[in-house]
Structure formats: C-alpha cells, structure tokens
PDB file of N, CA, C and O in Angstrom:
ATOM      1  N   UNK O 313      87.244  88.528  70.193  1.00 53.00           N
ATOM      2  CA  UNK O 313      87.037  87.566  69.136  1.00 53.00           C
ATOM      3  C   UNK O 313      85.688  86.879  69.359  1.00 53.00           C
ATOM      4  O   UNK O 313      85.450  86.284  70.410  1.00 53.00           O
ATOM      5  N   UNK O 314      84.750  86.976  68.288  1.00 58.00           N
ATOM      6  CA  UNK O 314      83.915  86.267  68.352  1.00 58.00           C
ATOM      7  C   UNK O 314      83.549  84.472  68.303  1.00 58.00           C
ATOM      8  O   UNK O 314      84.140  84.000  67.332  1.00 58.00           O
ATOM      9  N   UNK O 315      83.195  83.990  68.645  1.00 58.00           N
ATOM     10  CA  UNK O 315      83.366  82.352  68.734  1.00 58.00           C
ATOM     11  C   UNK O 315      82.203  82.110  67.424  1.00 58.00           C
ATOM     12  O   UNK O 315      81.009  82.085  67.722  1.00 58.00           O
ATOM     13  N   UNK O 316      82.465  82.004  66.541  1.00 63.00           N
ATOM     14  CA  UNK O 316      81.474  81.524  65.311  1.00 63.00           C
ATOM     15  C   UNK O 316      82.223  80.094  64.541  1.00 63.00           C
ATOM     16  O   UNK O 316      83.272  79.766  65.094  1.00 63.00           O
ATOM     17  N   UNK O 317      81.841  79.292  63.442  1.00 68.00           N
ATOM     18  CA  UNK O 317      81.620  78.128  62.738  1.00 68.00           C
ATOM     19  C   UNK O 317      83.029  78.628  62.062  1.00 68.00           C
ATOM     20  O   UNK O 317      83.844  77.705  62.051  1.00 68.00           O
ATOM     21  N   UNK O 318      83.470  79.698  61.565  1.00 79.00           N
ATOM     22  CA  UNK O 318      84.289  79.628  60.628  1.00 79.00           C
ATOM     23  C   UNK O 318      85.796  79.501  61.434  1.00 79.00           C
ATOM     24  O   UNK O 318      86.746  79.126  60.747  1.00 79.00           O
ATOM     25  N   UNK O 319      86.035  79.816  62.916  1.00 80.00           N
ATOM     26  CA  UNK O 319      86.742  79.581  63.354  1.00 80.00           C
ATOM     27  C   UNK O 319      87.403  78.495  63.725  1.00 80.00           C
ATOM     28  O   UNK O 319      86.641  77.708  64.286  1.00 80.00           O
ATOM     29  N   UNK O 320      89.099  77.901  63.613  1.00 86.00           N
ATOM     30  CA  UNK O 320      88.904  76.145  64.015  1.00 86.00           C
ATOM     31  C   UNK O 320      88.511  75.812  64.869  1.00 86.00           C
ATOM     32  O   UNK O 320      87.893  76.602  65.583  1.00 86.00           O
ATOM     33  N   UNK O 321      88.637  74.712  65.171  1.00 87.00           N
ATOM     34  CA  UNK O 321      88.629  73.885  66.525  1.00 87.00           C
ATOM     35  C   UNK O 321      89.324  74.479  67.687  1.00 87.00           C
ATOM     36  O   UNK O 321      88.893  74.883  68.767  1.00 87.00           O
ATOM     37  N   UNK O 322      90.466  74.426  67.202  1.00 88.00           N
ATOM     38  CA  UNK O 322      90.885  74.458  68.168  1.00 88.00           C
ATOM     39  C   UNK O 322      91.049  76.242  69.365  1.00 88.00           C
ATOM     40  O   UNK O 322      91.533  76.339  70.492  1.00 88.00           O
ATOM     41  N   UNK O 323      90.481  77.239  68.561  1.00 88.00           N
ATOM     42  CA  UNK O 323      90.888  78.287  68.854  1.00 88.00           C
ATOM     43  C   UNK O 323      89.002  78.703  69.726  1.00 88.00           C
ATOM     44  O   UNK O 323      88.686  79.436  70.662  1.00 88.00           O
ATOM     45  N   UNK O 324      88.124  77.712  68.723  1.00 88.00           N
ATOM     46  CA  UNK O 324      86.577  77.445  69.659  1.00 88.00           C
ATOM     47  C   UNK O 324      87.095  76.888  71.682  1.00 88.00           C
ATOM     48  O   UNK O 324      86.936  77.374  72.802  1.00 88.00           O
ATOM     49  N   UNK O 325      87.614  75.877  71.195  1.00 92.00           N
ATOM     50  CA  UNK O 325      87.630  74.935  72.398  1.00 92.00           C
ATOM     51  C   UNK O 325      88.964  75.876  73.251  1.00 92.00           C
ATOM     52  O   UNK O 325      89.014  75.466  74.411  1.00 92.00           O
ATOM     53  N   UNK O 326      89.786  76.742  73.054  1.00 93.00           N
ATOM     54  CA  UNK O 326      90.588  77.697  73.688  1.00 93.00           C
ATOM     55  C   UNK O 326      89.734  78.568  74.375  1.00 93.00           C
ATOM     56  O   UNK O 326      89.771  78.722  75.596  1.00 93.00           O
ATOM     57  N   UNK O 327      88.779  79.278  73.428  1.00 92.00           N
ATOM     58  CA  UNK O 327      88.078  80.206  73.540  1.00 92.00           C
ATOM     59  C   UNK O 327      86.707  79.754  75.373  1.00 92.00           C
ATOM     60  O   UNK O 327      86.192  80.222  76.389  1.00 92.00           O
ATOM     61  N   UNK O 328      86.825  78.870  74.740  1.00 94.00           N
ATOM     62  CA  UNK O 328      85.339  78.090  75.762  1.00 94.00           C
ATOM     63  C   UNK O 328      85.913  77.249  76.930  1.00 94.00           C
ATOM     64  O   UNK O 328      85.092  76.951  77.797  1.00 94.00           O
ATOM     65  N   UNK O 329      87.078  76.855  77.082  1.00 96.00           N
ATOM     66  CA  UNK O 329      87.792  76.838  78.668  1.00 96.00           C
ATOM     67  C   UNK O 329      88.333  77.677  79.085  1.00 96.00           C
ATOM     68  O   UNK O 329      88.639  77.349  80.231  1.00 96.00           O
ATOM     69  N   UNK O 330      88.787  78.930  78.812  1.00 96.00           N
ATOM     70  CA  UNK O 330      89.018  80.449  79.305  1.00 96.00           C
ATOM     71  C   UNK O 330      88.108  80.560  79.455  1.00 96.00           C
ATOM     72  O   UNK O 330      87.879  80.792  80.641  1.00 96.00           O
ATOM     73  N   UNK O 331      86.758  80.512  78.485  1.00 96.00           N
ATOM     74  CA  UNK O 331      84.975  80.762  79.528  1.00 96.00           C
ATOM     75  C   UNK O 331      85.389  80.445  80.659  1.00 96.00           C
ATOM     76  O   UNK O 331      85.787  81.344  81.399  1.00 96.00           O
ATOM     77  N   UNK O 332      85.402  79.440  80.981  1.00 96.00           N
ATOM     78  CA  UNK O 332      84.660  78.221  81.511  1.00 96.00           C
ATOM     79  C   UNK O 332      85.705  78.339  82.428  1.00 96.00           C
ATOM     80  O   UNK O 332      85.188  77.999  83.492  1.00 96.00           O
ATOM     81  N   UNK O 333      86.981  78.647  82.661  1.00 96.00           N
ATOM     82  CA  UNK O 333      87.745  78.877  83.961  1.00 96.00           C
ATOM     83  C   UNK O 333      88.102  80.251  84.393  1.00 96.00           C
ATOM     84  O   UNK O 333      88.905  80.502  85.292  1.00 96.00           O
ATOM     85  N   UNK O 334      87.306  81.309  83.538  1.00 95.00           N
ATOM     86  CA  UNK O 334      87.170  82.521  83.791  1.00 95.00           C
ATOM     87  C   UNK O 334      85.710  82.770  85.020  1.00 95.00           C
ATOM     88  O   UNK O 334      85.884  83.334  86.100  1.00 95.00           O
ATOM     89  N   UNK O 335      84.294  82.206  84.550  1.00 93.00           N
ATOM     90  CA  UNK O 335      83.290  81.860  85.132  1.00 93.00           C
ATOM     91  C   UNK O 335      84.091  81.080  86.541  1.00 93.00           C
ATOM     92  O   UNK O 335      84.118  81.737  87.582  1.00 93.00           O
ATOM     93  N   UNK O 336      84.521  80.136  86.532  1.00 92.00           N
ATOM     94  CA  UNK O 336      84.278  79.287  87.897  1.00 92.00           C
ATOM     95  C   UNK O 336      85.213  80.451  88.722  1.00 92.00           C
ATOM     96  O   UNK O 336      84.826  80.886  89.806  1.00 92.00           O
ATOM     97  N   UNK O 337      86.284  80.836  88.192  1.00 93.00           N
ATOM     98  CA  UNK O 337      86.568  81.850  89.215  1.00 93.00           C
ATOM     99  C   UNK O 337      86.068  83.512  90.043  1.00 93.00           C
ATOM    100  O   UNK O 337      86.272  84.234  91.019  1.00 93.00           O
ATOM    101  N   UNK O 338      85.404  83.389  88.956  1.00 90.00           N
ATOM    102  CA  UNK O 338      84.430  84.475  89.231  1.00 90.00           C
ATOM    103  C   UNK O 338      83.412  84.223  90.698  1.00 90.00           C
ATOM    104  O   UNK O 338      83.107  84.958  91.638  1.00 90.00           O
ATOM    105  N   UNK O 339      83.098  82.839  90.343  1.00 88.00           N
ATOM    106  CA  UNK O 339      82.360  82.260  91.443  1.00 88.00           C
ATOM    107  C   UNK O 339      83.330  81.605  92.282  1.00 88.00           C
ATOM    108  O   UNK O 339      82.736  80.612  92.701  1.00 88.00           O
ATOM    109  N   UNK O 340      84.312  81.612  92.684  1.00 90.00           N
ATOM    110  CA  UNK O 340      85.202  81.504  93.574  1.00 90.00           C
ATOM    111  C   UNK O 340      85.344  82.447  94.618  1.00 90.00           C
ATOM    112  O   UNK O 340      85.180  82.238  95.820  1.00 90.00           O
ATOM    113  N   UNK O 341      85.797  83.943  93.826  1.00 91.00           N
ATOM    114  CA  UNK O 341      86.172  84.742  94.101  1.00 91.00           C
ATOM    115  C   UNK O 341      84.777  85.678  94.938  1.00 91.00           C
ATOM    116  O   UNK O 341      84.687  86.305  95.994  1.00 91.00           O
ATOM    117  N   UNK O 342      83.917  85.376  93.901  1.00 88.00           N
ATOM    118  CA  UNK O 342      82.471  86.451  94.368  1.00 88.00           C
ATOM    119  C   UNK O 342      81.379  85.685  95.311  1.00 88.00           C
ATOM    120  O   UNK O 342      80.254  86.149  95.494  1.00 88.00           O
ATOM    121  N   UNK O 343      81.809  84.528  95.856  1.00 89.00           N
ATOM    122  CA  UNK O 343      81.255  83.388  96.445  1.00 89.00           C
ATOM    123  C   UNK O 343      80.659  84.082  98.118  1.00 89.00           C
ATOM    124  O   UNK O 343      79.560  83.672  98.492  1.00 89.00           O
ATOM    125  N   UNK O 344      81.359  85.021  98.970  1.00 90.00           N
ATOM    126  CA  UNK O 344      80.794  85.803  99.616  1.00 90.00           C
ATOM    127  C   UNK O 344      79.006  86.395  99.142  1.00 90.00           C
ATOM    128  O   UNK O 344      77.998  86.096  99.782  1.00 90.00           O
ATOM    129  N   UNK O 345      79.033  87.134  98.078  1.00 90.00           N
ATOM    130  CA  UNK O 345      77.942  87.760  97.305  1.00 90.00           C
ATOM    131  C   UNK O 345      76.822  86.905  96.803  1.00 90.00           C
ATOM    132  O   UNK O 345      75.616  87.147  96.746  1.00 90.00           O
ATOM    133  N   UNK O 346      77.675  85.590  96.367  1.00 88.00           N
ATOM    134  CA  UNK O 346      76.637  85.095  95.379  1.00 88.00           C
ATOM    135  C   UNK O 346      75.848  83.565  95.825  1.00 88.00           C
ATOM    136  O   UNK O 346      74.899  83.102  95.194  1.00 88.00           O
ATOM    137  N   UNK O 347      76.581  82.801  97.264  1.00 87.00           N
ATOM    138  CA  UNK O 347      75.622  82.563  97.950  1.00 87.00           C
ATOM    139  C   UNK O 347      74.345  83.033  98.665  1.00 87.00           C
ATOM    140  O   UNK O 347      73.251  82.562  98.355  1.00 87.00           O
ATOM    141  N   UNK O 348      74.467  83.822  99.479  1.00 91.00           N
ATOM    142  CA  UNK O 348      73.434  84.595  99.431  1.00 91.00           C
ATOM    143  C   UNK O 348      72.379  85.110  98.793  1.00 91.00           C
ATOM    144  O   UNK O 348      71.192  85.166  99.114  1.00 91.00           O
ATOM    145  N   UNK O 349      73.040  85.530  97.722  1.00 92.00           N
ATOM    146  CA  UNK O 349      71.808  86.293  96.897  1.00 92.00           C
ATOM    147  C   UNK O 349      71.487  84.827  95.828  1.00 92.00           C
ATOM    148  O   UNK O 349      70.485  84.901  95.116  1.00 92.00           O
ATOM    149  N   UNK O 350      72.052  83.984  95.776  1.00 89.00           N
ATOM    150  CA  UNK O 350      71.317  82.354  95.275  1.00 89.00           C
ATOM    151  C   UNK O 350      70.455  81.728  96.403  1.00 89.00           C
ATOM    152  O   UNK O 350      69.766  80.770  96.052  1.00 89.00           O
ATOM    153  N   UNK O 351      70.378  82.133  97.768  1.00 92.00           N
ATOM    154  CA  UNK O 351      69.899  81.567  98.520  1.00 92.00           C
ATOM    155  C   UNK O 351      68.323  82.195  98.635  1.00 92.00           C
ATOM    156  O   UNK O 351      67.298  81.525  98.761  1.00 92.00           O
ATOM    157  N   UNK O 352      68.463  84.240  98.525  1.00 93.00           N
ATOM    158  CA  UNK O 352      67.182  84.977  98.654  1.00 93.00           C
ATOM    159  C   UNK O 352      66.547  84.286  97.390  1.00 93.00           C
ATOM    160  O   UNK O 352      65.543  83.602  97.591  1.00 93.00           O
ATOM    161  N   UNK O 353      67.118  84.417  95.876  1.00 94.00           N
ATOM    162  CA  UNK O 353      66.666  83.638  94.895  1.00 94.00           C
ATOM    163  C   UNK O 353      65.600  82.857  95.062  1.00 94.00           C
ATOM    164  O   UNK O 353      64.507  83.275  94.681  1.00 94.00           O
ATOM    165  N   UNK O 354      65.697  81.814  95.550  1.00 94.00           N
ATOM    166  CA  UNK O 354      65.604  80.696  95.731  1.00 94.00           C
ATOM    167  C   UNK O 354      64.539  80.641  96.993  1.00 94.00           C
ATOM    168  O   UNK O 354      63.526  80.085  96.569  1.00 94.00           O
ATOM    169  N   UNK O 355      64.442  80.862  97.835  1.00 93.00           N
ATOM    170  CA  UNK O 355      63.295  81.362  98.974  1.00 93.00           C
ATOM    171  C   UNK O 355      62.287  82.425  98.670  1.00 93.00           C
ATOM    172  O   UNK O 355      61.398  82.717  99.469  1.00 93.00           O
ATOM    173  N   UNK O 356      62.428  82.965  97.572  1.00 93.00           N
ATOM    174  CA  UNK O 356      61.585  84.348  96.802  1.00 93.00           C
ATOM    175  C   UNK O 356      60.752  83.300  95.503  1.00 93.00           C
ATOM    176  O   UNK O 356      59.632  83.618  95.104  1.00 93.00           O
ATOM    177  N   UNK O 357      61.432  82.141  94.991  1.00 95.00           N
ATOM    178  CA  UNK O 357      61.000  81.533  94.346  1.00 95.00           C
ATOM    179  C   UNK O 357      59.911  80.645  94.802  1.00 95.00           C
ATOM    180  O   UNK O 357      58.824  80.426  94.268  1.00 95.00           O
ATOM    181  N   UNK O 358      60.506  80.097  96.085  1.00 93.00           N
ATOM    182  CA  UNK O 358      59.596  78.655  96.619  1.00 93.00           C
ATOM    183  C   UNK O 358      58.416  79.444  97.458  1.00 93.00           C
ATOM    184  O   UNK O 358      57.618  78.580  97.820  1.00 93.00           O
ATOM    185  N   UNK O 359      58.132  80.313  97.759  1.00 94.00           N
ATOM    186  CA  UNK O 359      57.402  81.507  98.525  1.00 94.00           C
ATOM    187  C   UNK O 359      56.317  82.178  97.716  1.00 94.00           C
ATOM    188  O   UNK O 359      55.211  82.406  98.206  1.00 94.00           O
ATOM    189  N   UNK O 360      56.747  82.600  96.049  1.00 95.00           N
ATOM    190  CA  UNK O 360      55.867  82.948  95.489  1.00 95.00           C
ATOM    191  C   UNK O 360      54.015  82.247  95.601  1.00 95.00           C
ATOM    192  O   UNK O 360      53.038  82.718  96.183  1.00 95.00           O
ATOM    193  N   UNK O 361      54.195  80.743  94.616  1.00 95.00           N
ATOM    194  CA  UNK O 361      53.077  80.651  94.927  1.00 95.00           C
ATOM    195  C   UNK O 361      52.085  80.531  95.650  1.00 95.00           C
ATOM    196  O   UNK O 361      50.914  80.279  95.367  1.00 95.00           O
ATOM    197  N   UNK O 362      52.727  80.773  96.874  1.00 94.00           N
ATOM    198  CA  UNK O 362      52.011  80.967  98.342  1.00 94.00           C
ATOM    199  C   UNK O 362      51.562  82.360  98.679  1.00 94.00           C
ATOM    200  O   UNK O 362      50.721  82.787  99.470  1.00 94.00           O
ATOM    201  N   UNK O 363      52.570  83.064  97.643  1.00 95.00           N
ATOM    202  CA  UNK O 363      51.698  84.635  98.255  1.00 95.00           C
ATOM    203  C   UNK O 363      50.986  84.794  97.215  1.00 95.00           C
ATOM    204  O   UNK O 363      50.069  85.601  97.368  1.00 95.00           O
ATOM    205  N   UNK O 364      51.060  84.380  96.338  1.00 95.00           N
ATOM    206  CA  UNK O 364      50.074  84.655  94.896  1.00 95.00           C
ATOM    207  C   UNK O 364      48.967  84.138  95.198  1.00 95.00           C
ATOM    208  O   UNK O 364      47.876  84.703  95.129  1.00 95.00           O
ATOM    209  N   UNK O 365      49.220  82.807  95.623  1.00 95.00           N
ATOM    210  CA  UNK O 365      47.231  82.725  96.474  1.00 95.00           C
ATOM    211  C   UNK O 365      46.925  83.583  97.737  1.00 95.00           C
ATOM    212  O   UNK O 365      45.794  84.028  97.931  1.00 95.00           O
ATOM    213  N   UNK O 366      47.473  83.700  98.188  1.00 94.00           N
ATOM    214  CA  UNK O 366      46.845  84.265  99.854  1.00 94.00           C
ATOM    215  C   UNK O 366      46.490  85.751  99.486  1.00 94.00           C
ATOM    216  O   UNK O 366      45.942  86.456 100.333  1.00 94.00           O
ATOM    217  N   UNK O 367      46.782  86.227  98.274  1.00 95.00           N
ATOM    218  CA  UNK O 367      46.803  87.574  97.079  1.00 95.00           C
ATOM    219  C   UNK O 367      45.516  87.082  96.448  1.00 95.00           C
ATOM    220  O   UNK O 367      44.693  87.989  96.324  1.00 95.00           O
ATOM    221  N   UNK O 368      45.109  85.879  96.010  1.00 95.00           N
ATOM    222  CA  UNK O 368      44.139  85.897  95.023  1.00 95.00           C
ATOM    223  C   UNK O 368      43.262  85.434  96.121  1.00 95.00           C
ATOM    224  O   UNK O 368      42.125  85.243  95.689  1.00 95.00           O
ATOM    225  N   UNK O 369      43.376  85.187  97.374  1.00 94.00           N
ATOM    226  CA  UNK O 369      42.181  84.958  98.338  1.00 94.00           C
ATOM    227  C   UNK O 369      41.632  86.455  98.965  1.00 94.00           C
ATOM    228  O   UNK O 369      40.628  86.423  99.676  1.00 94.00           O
ATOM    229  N   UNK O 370      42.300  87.763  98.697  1.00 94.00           N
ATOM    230  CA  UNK O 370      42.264  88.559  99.145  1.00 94.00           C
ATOM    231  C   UNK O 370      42.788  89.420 100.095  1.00 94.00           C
ATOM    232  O   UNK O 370      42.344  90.505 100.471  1.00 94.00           O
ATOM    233  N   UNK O 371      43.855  88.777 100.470  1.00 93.00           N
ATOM    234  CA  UNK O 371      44.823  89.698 101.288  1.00 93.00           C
ATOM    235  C   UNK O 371      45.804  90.500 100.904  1.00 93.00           C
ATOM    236  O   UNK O 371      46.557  90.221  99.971  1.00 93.00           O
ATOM    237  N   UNK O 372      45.865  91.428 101.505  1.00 93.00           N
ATOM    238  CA  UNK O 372      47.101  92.293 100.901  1.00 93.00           C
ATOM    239  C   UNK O 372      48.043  91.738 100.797  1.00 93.00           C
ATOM    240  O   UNK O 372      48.487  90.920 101.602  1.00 93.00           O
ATOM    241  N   UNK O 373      48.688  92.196  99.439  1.00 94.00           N
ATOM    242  CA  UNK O 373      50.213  91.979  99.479  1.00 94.00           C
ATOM    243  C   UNK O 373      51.075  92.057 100.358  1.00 94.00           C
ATOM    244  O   UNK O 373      51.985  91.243 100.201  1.00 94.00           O
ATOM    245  N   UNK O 374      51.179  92.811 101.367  1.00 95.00           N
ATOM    246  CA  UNK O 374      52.058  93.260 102.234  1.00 95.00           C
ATOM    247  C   UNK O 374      51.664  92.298 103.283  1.00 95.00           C
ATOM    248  O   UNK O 374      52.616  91.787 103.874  1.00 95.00           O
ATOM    249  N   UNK O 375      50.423  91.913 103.671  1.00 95.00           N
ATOM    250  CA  UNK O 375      50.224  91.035 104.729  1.00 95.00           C
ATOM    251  C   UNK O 375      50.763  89.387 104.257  1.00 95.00           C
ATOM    252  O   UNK O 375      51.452  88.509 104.778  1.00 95.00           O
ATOM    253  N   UNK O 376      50.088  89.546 103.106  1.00 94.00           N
ATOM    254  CA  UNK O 376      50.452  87.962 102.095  1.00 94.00           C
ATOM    255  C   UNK O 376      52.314  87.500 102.561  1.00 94.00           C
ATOM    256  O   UNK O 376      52.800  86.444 102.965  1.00 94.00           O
ATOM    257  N   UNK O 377      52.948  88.902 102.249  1.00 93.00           N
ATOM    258  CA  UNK O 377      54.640  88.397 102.370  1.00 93.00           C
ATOM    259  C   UNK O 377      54.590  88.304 103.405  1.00 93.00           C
ATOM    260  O   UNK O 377      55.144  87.220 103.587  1.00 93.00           O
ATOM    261  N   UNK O 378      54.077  88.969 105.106  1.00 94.00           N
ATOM    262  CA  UNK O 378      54.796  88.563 106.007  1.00 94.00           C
ATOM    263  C   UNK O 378      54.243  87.326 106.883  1.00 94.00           C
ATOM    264  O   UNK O 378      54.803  86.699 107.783  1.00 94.00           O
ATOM    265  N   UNK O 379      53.141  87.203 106.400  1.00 94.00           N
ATOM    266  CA  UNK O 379      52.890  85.910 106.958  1.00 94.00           C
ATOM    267  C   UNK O 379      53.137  84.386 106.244  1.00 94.00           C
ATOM    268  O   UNK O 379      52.990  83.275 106.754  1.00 94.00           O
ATOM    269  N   UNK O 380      53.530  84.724 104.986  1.00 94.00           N
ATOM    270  CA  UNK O 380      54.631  83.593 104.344  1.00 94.00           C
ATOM    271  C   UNK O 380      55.913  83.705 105.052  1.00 94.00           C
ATOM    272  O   UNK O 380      56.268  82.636 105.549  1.00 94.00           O
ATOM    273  N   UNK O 381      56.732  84.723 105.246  1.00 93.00           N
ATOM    274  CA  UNK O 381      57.957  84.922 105.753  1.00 93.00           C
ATOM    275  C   UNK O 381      57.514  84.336 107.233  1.00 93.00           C
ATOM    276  O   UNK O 381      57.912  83.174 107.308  1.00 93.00           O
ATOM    277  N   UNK O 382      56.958  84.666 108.206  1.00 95.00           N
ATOM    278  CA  UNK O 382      56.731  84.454 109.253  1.00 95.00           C
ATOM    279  C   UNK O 382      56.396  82.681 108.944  1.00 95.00           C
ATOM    280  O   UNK O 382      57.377  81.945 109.039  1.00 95.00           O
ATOM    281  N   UNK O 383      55.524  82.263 108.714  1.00 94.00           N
ATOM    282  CA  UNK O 383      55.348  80.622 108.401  1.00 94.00           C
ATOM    283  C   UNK O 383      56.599  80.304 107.960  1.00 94.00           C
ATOM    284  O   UNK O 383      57.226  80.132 109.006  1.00 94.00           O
ATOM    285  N   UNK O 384      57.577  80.065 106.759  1.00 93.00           N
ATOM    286  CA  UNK O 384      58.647  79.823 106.401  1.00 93.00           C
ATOM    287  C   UNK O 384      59.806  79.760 108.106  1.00 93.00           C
ATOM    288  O   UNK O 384      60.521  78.846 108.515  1.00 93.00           O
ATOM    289  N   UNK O 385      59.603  80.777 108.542  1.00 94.00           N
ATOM    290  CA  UNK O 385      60.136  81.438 109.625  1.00 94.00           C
ATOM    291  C   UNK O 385      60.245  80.373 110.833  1.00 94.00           C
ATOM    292  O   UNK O 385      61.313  80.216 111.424  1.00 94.00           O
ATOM    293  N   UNK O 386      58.915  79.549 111.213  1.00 96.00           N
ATOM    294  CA  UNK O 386      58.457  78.763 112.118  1.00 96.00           C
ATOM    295  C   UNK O 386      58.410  77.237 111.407  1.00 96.00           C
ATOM    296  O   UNK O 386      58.365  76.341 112.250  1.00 96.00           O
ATOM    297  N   UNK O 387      58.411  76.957 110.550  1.00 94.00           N
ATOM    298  CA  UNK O 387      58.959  75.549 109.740  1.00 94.00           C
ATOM    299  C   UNK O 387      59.929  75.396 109.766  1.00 94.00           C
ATOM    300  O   UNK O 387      60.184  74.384 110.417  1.00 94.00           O
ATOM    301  N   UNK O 388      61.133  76.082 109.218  1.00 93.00           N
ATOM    302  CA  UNK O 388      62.269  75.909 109.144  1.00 93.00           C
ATOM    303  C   UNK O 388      62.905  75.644 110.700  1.00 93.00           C
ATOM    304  O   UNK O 388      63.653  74.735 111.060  1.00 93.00           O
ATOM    305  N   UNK O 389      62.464  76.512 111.312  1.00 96.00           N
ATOM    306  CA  UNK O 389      62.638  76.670 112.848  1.00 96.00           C
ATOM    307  C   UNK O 389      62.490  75.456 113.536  1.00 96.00           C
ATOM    308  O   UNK O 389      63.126  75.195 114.557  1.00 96.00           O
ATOM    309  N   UNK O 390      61.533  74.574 112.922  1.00 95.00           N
ATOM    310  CA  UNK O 390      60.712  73.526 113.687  1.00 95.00           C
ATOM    311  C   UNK O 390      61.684  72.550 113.283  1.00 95.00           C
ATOM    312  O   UNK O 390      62.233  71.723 114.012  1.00 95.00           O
ATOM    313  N   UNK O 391      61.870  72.757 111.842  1.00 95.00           N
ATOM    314  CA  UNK O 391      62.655  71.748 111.329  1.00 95.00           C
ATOM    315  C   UNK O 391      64.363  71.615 112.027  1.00 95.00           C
ATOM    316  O   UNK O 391      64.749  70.557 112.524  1.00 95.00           O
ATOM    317  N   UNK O 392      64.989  72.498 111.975  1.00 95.00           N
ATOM    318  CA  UNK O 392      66.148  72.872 112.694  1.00 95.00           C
ATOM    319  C   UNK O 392      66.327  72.484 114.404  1.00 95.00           C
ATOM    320  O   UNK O 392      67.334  72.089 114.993  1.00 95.00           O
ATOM    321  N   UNK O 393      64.916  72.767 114.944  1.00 96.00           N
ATOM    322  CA  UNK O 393      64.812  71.951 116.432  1.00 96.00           C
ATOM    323  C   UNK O 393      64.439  70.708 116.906  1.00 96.00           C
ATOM    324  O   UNK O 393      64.392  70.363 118.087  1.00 96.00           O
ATOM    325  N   UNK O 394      64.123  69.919 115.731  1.00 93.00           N
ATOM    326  CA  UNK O 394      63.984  68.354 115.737  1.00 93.00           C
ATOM    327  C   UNK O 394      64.940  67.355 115.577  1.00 93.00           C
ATOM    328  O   UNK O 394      65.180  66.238 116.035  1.00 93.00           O
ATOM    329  N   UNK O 395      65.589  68.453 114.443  1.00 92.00           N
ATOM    330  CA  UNK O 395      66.989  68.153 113.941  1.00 92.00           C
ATOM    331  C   UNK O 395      68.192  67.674 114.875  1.00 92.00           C
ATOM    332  O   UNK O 395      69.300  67.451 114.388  1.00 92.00           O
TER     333      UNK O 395
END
C-alpha cells in the first residue's frame, strides 16, 4: 500500500509506526553490522579533507591515506593515554 493524501488518517499514521518500529528493529537486530560500518563512515568522512589537501599539495593518494590513517592513529592514541 502506498502512503499518499487520499488515504485517512488513520491508516497514514498505522502505516508510519510499523515504519518506524519496523526501522528501529532493524537497527536493533543489525546493530553488530551497523555500528561499525557508522563508525568507518564517519572516520572516512572527518579524514577526507585532510587527504584532499595533502592530494592537492602533491602527494600520492596512497601516501595521502596512510599518513592520515597513521596521524589519526597517534592522536587518538595520545588522546586515549592521557585519558
């Protein structure tokens, strides 16, 4: 069933908490998988514009990622042993 205007109320708002408690269990259930891969996300994100310059300064790509990974690597590290 499609969820459109001509449908009532009440069969919209049925329709959209079965979403909506279909989704959270999904992420319940797949929560192994999908931390993780929200976490690479998310470190691939904050990382980019650091290799995109060290790329537009002239270094290879391949050198650009591992010496972001490697820095990331030794911050976090630093941060975790102060901690």
């Amino acid at each position: 069933m499609v969820i459109n205007k001509s449908n009532p109320f009440y069969v919209r708002l049925t329709l959209i908490l079965l979403m909506l408690a279909l989704i959270g269990f999904i992420i319940f259930v797949g929560q192994d998988i999908i931390v993780p891969l929200a976490f690479a996300i998310l470190l691939a994100v904050l990382l980019l514009p650091f290799n995109n310059y060290l790329v537009r300064k002239g270094v290879s790509r391949v050198f650009a990622i591992i010496f972001s990974l490697t820095l990331f690597i030794i911050v976090s590290s630093g941060i975790i042993y102060f901690l």
